[in-house]
Amino acid sequence: MHLSEGVLHSSTLIIGAVCAVVGVAIGLKKMNYEHLSITALFASAFFVASTIHIPVGIGSVHLILNGIAGLFLGWAVFPAFLIALVLQVLLFSFGGFAVLGVNLCIMALPALAVRLLVFPMLRKATTRKGLILSGVLAGVIGVGGSALIASLVLAFDGGKAYGDLIGLLLVSHLPVFVVDSLVSVGVILTLAKMMPEALK
């Protein structure tokens, strides 16, 4: 769901950059450096998932996995995703440096919402059904939140001119809702079986 360079006005890029800087600063301050390995793991998973993408209009369709990452990282998703996005710009020219702040917010803010909304539910989950529901919500909120923020950014910046592209962006991500949720459920069920303490 990377937005391309040359699409957004400078004012929108500045707002995105400021929000991203604030998020990264808070993420670095709140990051538990004893869990740096799991932060790197989710950053690399996000990096790999996002590299397998299909260009659609002025964005792209790919797995995001931001919901499951946010579930376990919280604010640390900002610095983790920043590293992944910078590497994608440098190695594959996805997005661009000018739009880096906006793309980071598109990915990281829904991930943070998953942490705040779903993690308390996951900690209290005592049944397989509760674990599955947590995974589904992580996928839906992560992908849905990113699609919503990207759509709002395009609507704010371009108005009706981007109307068709916004519709295309939302429709093209419908399969991602399903796949992202399935992957999130799989991760949670695997951790519940092999490392139950990780869910607490």
Coordinates of N, CA and C in Angstrom, one line a residue, residues 1-123:
M1 N 0.8 -1.2 0.0 CA 0.0 0.0 0.0 C 0.9 1.3 0.0
H2 N 2.1 1.1 -0.6 CA 2.9 2.3 -0.7 C 2.4 3.3 -1.7
L3 N 2.3 4.5 -1.3 CA 2.0 5.6 -2.2 C 3.2 6.0 -2.9
S4 N 3.1 6.4 -4.2 CA 4.3 6.8 -5.0 C 4.6 8.2 -4.8
E5 N 5.9 8.5 -5.1 CA 6.3 9.9 -5.1 C 5.7 10.7 -6.2
G6 N 5.5 12.0 -6.0 CA 5.0 12.9 -7.1 C 3.5 12.9 -7.1
V7 N 2.8 12.3 -6.1 CA 1.4 12.2 -6.1 C 0.8 13.2 -5.1
L8 N 1.4 13.4 -3.9 CA 0.9 14.2 -2.9 C 1.6 15.6 -2.9
H9 N 0.8 16.6 -2.4 CA 1.4 17.9 -2.3 C 2.3 18.0 -1.1
S10 N 3.2 19.0 -1.1 CA 4.2 19.2 -0.1 C 3.6 19.3 1.3
S11 N 2.5 20.0 1.4 CA 1.9 20.2 2.7 C 1.5 18.8 3.4
T12 N 1.0 17.9 2.5 CA 0.6 16.6 3.0 C 1.9 15.8 3.4
L13 N 2.9 15.9 2.6 CA 4.2 15.2 2.9 C 4.8 15.7 4.2
I14 N 4.7 17.0 4.4 CA 5.2 17.6 5.7 C 4.5 17.1 6.9
I15 N 3.1 17.1 6.8 CA 2.3 16.6 7.9 C 2.7 15.1 8.2
G16 N 2.8 14.3 7.1 CA 3.1 12.9 7.3 C 4.5 12.7 7.9
A17 N 5.5 13.5 7.5 CA 6.8 13.5 8.0 C 6.8 13.8 9.5
V18 N 6.1 14.8 9.9 CA 6.1 15.2 11.3 C 5.4 14.1 12.2
C19 N 4.3 13.6 11.7 CA 3.7 12.5 12.5 C 4.6 11.3 12.6
A20 N 5.3 11.0 11.5 CA 6.2 9.9 11.5 C 7.4 10.1 12.5
V21 N 7.9 11.3 12.5 CA 9.0 11.6 13.4 C 8.6 11.5 14.9
V22 N 7.4 12.0 15.2 CA 6.8 11.8 16.5 C 6.7 10.4 16.9
G23 N 6.1 9.6 16.0 CA 5.9 8.2 16.2 C 7.2 7.4 16.4
V24 N 8.2 7.7 15.6 CA 9.5 7.0 15.8 C 10.1 7.4 17.1
A25 N 10.0 8.7 17.5 CA 10.6 9.1 18.7 C 10.0 8.4 19.9
I26 N 8.6 8.3 19.9 CA 7.9 7.6 21.0 C 8.3 6.1 21.0
G27 N 8.3 5.6 19.8 CA 8.7 4.1 19.6 C 10.0 3.8 20.2
L28 N 11.0 4.6 19.9 CA 12.4 4.4 20.4 C 12.4 4.5 21.9
K29 N 11.6 5.5 22.4 CA 11.6 5.7 23.9 C 10.9 4.5 24.6
K30 N 9.9 4.0 24.0 CA 9.1 2.9 24.7 C 9.6 1.5 24.3
M31 N 10.5 1.4 23.4 CA 11.0 0.1 22.9 C 11.7 -0.6 24.1
N32 N 11.4 -1.9 24.2 CA 12.0 -2.8 25.2 C 13.2 -3.4 24.5
Y33 N 14.4 -2.9 24.8 CA 15.6 -3.4 24.1 C 16.0 -4.8 24.4
E34 N 15.4 -5.4 25.5 CA 15.6 -6.8 25.7 C 14.8 -7.7 24.7
H35 N 13.8 -7.1 24.0 CA 13.0 -7.8 23.0 C 13.4 -7.3 21.6
L36 N 14.6 -6.8 21.4 CA 15.0 -6.3 20.2 C 15.0 -7.3 19.0
S37 N 15.2 -8.6 19.4 CA 15.2 -9.7 18.4 C 13.8 -9.8 17.8
I38 N 12.7 -9.8 18.6 CA 11.4 -9.9 18.1 C 11.0 -8.7 17.3
T39 N 11.5 -7.5 17.6 CA 11.3 -6.3 16.8 C 11.9 -6.5 15.5
A40 N 13.1 -7.0 15.4 CA 13.8 -7.2 14.1 C 13.0 -8.3 13.3
L41 N 12.5 -9.3 14.0 CA 11.8 -10.4 13.3 C 10.5 -9.9 12.6
F42 N 9.7 -9.0 13.3 CA 8.5 -8.5 12.7 C 8.9 -7.5 11.6
A43 N 10.0 -6.7 11.8 CA 10.4 -5.8 10.8 C 10.8 -6.5 9.5
S44 N 11.5 -7.6 9.6 CA 11.9 -8.4 8.5 C 10.7 -9.1 7.8
A45 N 9.7 -9.5 8.6 CA 8.5 -10.1 8.1 C 7.7 -9.1 7.3
F46 N 7.6 -7.9 7.8 CA 7.0 -6.8 7.1 C 7.7 -6.5 5.8
F47 N 9.0 -6.4 5.9 CA 9.8 -6.1 4.7 C 9.6 -7.1 3.6
V48 N 9.7 -8.4 3.9 CA 9.6 -9.5 2.9 C 8.1 -9.5 2.4
A49 N 7.1 -9.4 3.2 CA 5.7 -9.4 2.8 C 5.5 -8.3 1.8
S50 N 6.0 -7.1 2.1 CA 5.7 -6.0 1.3 C 6.5 -6.0 -0.1
T51 N 7.5 -6.8 -0.2 CA 8.3 -6.8 -1.4 C 7.5 -7.6 -2.5
I52 N 6.6 -8.5 -2.2 CA 5.9 -9.2 -3.1 C 4.6 -8.4 -3.4
H53 N 4.6 -7.5 -4.4 CA 3.5 -6.6 -4.5 C 3.1 -6.5 -6.0
I54 N 1.9 -6.0 -6.2 CA 1.3 -5.8 -7.5 C 1.0 -4.3 -7.6
P55 N 1.6 -3.5 -8.5 CA 1.2 -2.1 -8.7 C -0.3 -1.9 -9.1
V56 N -0.9 -1.1 -8.4 CA -2.3 -0.7 -8.7 C -2.5 0.8 -8.6
G57 N -2.7 1.4 -9.7 CA -2.9 2.9 -9.8 C -1.6 3.5 -9.2
I58 N -1.8 4.4 -8.2 CA -0.7 5.1 -7.7 C -0.2 4.5 -6.4
G59 N -0.7 3.2 -6.1 CA -0.2 2.5 -4.9 C 0.2 1.1 -5.4
S60 N 0.1 0.1 -4.4 CA 0.4 -1.2 -4.7 C -0.3 -2.1 -3.8
V61 N -0.6 -3.4 -4.2 CA -1.3 -4.4 -3.4 C -0.2 -5.4 -2.9
H62 N -0.2 -5.7 -1.6 CA 0.7 -6.7 -1.1 C 0.3 -7.0 0.3
L63 N 0.8 -8.2 0.8 CA 0.6 -8.5 2.2 C 1.2 -7.4 3.1
I64 N 0.6 -7.1 4.2 CA 1.2 -6.0 5.0 C 1.7 -6.6 6.4
L65 N 0.9 -7.4 7.0 CA 1.2 -8.0 8.3 C 1.5 -6.9 9.4
N66 N 1.0 -5.7 9.2 CA 1.2 -4.7 10.2 C 0.3 -5.0 11.5
G67 N -0.8 -5.6 11.3 CA -1.7 -5.9 12.5 C -1.0 -6.8 13.5
I68 N -0.5 -7.9 13.0 CA 0.2 -8.9 13.8 C 1.5 -8.3 14.4
A69 N 2.2 -7.5 13.7 CA 3.4 -6.8 14.2 C 3.0 -5.8 15.3
G70 N 2.0 -5.0 15.0 CA 1.5 -4.1 16.1 C 1.1 -4.8 17.3
L71 N 0.5 -5.9 17.2 CA -0.1 -6.7 18.3 C 1.0 -7.0 19.3
F72 N 2.3 -7.2 18.8 CA 3.3 -7.6 19.7 C 4.4 -6.5 20.0
L73 N 4.4 -5.5 19.1 CA 5.4 -4.5 19.2 C 4.9 -3.2 19.8
G74 N 3.7 -2.8 19.6 CA 3.2 -1.6 20.1 C 3.8 -0.4 19.4
W75 N 4.2 0.6 20.1 CA 4.9 1.8 19.5 C 6.1 1.5 18.8
A76 N 6.8 0.3 19.1 CA 8.0 0.0 18.4 C 7.8 -0.3 16.9
V77 N 6.6 -0.4 16.5 CA 6.3 -0.6 15.0 C 6.9 0.6 14.2
F78 N 6.9 1.8 14.8 CA 7.3 2.9 14.1 C 8.8 2.8 13.7
P79 N 9.7 2.6 14.6 CA 11.1 2.5 14.1 C 11.3 1.2 13.4
A80 N 10.6 0.1 13.7 CA 10.8 -1.2 13.0 C 10.3 -1.0 11.5
F81 N 9.2 -0.4 11.3 CA 8.7 -0.3 9.9 C 9.5 0.8 9.2
L82 N 10.0 1.8 9.9 CA 10.8 2.8 9.2 C 12.1 2.1 8.6
I83 N 12.7 1.2 9.3 CA 13.9 0.6 8.7 C 13.5 -0.3 7.5
A84 N 12.4 -1.0 7.6 CA 11.9 -1.8 6.5 C 11.6 -0.9 5.3
L85 N 10.9 0.2 5.5 CA 10.5 1.0 4.4 C 11.7 1.7 3.7
V86 N 12.7 2.1 4.5 CA 13.9 2.7 4.0 C 14.6 1.7 3.1
L87 N 14.7 0.5 3.6 CA 15.4 -0.6 2.8 C 14.7 -0.8 1.5
Q88 N 13.4 -0.8 1.6 CA 12.6 -1.0 0.3 C 12.8 0.1 -0.7
V89 N 12.9 1.3 -0.2 CA 13.2 2.5 -1.1 C 14.6 2.3 -1.7
L90 N 15.6 2.0 -0.9 CA 16.9 1.9 -1.4 C 17.1 0.7 -2.3
L91 N 16.5 -0.4 -2.0 CA 16.8 -1.7 -2.7 C 15.8 -1.9 -3.9
F92 N 14.6 -1.4 -3.7 CA 13.6 -1.7 -4.8 C 12.8 -0.5 -5.3
S93 N 13.2 0.7 -4.8 CA 12.5 1.9 -5.2 C 11.0 1.9 -5.0
F94 N 10.5 1.2 -3.9 CA 9.1 1.3 -3.6 C 8.8 2.6 -2.8
G95 N 7.8 3.2 -3.2 CA 7.5 4.5 -2.5 C 8.5 5.6 -2.9
G96 N 9.2 6.0 -1.9 CA 10.2 7.1 -2.1 C 10.5 7.8 -0.8
F97 N 11.6 8.5 -0.8 CA 12.0 9.2 0.4 C 11.1 10.4 0.8
A98 N 10.6 11.0 -0.3 CA 9.7 12.2 0.0 C 8.4 11.8 0.6
V99 N 7.9 10.6 0.3 CA 6.6 10.1 0.8 C 6.8 9.1 1.9
L100 N 8.0 9.0 2.4 CA 8.3 8.0 3.4 C 7.5 8.2 4.7
G101 N 7.4 9.4 5.1 CA 6.7 9.7 6.4 C 5.2 9.3 6.3
V102 N 4.6 9.6 5.1 CA 3.2 9.3 4.9 C 3.0 7.8 4.9
N103 N 3.9 7.1 4.1 CA 3.8 5.6 4.0 C 4.0 5.0 5.4
L104 N 4.9 5.5 6.2 CA 5.1 5.0 7.6 C 3.9 5.1 8.4
C105 N 3.2 6.3 8.3 CA 2.0 6.5 9.1 C 0.9 5.5 8.6
I106 N 0.8 5.3 7.3 CA -0.2 4.5 6.7 C -0.1 3.0 7.3
M107 N 1.1 2.6 7.5 CA 1.4 1.2 7.9 C 1.4 1.1 9.5
A108 N 1.9 2.1 10.2 CA 2.2 2.0 11.6 C 1.0 2.4 12.5
L109 N 0.2 3.4 12.1 CA -0.9 3.8 12.9 C -2.0 2.7 13.1
P110 N -2.4 2.0 12.0 CA -3.3 0.9 12.3 C -2.7 -0.2 13.1
A111 N -1.4 -0.4 13.0 CA -0.7 -1.4 13.8 C -0.8 -1.1 15.3
L112 N -0.6 0.2 15.6 CA -0.7 0.7 16.9 C -2.1 0.5 17.5
A113 N -3.1 0.8 16.6 CA -4.5 0.6 17.0 C -4.8 -0.9 17.3
V114 N -4.2 -1.8 16.6 CA -4.3 -3.2 16.9 C -3.8 -3.5 18.3
R115 N -2.7 -2.9 18.6 CA -2.1 -3.1 19.9 C -3.0 -2.7 21.0
L116 N -3.6 -1.5 20.8 CA -4.5 -0.9 21.9 C -5.8 -1.6 22.0
L117 N -6.4 -2.1 20.8 CA -7.7 -2.6 20.8 C -7.7 -4.2 21.0
V118 N -6.8 -4.8 20.4 CA -6.8 -6.3 20.3 C -6.0 -7.0 21.4
F119 N -4.8 -6.4 21.7 CA -3.9 -7.1 22.7 C -4.6 -7.4 24.0
P120 N -5.4 -6.5 24.6 CA -6.1 -6.8 25.9 C -7.0 -8.0 25.7
M121 N -7.6 -8.2 24.6 CA -8.5 -9.3 24.3 C -7.6 -10.6 24.2
L122 N -6.5 -10.5 23.5 CA -5.6 -11.6 23.3 C -5.1 -12.1 24.7
R123 N -4.7 -11.2 25.6 CA -4.2 -11.6 26.9 C -5.2 -12.4 27.7

